[in-house]
Short mmCIF file of C-alpha atoms in Angstrom, two decimals:
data_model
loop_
_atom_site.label_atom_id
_atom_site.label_comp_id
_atom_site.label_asym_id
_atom_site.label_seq_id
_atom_site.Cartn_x
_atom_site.Cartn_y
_atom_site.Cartn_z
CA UNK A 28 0.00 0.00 0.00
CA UNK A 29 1.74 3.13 -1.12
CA UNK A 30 1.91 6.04 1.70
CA UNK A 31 3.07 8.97 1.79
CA UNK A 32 3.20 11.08 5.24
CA UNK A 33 4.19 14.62 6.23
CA UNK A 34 5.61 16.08 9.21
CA UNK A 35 7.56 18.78 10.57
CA UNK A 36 4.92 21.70 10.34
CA UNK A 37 3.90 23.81 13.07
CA UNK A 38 3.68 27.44 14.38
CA UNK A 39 6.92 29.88 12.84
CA UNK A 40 7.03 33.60 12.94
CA UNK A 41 7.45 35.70 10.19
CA UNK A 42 10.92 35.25 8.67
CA UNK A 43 11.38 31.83 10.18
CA UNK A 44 12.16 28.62 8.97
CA UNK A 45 10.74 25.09 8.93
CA UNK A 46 12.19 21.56 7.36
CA UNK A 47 8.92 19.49 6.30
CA UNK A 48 9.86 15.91 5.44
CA UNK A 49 7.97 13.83 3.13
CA UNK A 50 8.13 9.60 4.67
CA UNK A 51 7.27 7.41 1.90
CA UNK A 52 6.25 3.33 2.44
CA UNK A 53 5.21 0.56 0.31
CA UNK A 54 6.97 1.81 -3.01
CA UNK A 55 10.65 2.52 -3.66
CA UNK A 56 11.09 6.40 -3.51
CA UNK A 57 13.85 6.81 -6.13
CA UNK A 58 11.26 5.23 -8.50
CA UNK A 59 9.32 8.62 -8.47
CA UNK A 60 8.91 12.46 -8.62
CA UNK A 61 8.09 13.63 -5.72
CA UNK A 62 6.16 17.33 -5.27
CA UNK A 63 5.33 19.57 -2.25
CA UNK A 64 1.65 21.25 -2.63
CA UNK A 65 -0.08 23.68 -0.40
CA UNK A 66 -3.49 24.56 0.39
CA UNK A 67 -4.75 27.83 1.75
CA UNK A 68 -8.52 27.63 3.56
CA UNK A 69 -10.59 29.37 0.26
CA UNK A 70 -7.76 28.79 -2.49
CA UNK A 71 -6.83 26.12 -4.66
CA UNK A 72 -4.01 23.69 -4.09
CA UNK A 73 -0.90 25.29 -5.23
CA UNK A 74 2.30 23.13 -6.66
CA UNK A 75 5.20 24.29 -4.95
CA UNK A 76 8.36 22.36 -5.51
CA UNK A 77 9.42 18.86 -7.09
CA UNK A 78 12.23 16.80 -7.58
CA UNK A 79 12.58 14.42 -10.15
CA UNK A 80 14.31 10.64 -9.29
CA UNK A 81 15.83 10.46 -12.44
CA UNK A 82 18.17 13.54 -12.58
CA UNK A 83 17.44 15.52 -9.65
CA UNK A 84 16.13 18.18 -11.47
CA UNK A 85 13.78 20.45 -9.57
CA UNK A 86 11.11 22.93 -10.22
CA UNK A 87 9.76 25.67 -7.88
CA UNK A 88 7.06 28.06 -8.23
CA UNK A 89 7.71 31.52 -8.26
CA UNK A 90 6.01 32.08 -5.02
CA UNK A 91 8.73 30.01 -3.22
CA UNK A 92 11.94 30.09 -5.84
CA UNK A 93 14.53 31.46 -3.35
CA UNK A 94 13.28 31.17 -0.16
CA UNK A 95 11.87 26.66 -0.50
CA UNK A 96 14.22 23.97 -1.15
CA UNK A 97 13.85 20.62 -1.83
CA UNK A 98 15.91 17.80 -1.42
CA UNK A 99 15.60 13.88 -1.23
CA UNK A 100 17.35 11.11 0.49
CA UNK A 101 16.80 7.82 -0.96
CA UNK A 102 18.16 5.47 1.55
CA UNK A 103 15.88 7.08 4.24
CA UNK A 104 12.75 7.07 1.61
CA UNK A 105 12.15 10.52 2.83
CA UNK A 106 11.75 14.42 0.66
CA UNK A 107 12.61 17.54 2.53
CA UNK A 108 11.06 20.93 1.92
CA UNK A 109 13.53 23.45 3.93
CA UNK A 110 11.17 26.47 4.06
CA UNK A 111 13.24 29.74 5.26
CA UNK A 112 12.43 33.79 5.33
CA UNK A 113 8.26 32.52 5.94
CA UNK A 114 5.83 34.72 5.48
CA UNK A 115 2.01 35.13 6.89
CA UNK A 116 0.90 34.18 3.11
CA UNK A 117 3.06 30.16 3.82
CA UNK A 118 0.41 29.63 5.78
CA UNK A 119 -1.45 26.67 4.65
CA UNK A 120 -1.55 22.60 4.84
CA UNK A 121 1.15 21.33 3.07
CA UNK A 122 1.45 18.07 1.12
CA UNK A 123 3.64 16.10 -0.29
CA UNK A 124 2.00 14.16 -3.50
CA UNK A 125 3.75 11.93 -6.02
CA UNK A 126 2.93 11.47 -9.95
CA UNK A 127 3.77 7.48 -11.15
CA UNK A 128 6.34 8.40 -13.27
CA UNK A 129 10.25 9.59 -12.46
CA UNK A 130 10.32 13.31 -13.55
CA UNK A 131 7.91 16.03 -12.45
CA UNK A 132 5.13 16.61 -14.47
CA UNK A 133 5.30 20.32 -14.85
CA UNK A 134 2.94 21.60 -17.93
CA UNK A 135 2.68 24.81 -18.69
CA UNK A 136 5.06 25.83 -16.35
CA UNK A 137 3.66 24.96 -13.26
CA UNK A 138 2.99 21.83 -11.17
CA UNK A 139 -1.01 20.46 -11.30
CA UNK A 140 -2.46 18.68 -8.45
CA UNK A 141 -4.54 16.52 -11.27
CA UNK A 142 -0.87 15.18 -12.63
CA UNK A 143 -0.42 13.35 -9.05
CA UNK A 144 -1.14 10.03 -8.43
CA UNK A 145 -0.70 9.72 -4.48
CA UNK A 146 -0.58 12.00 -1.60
CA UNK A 147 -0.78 12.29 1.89
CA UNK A 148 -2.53 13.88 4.65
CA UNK A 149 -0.81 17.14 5.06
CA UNK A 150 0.94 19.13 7.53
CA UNK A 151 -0.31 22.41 8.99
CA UNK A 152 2.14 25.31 8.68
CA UNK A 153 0.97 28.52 10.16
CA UNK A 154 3.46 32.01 10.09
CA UNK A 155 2.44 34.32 12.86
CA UNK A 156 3.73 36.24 15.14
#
């Protein structure tokens, strides 16, 4: 049974940082993609980051290019998401979601929710002071 299950969000300041992780069971990680989404209460589910298995490549949105990064460790099975400089607007539940193929589906220059075959639960990130 594939799983995928985030951790590592919580309550930040402004200007902050966070490391989400991304645990993934019952498939080999370095078989897929893996992408970090977000979801505001009222707004869609935004594409934030991926990293491909077969290259490494990533892709971030232009909301988070600078500030996000995203890395992978195979042997653990695990993504990272190392979210610095947070602002109010990170707030959101953030989830880590995984397409069945080994590069990130990015079309049209951004990552789709509807290109992702599994994902988890989510992790809350709020940025408050």
């Amino acid at each position: 049974q594939v799983q995928l299950v985030e951790s590592g969000g919580g309550l930040v300041q402004p200007g902050g940082s966070l490391r989400l992780s991304c645990a993934a069971s019952g498939f080999t990680l370095d078989d897929y993609a893996i992408g970090w989404f977000r979801q505001a209460p009222g707004k869609e589910r935004e594409g934030l980051s991926c990293i491909s298995s077969s290259d490494l490549s990533t892709y971030y949105a232009d909301s988070v290019k600078g500030r996000f990064t995203i890395s992978r460790d195979n042997a653990k099975n695990t993504v990272y998401l190392q979210m610095n400089s947070l602002k109010p607007e990170d707030t959101a539940v953030y989830y880590c979601e995984a397409p069945r193929r080994r590069r990130c589906p990015v079309e049209d220059g951004r990552l789709h929710h509807y290109n992702m075959d599994y994902w988890g639960k989510g992790t809350l990130v709020t940025v408050s002071s």
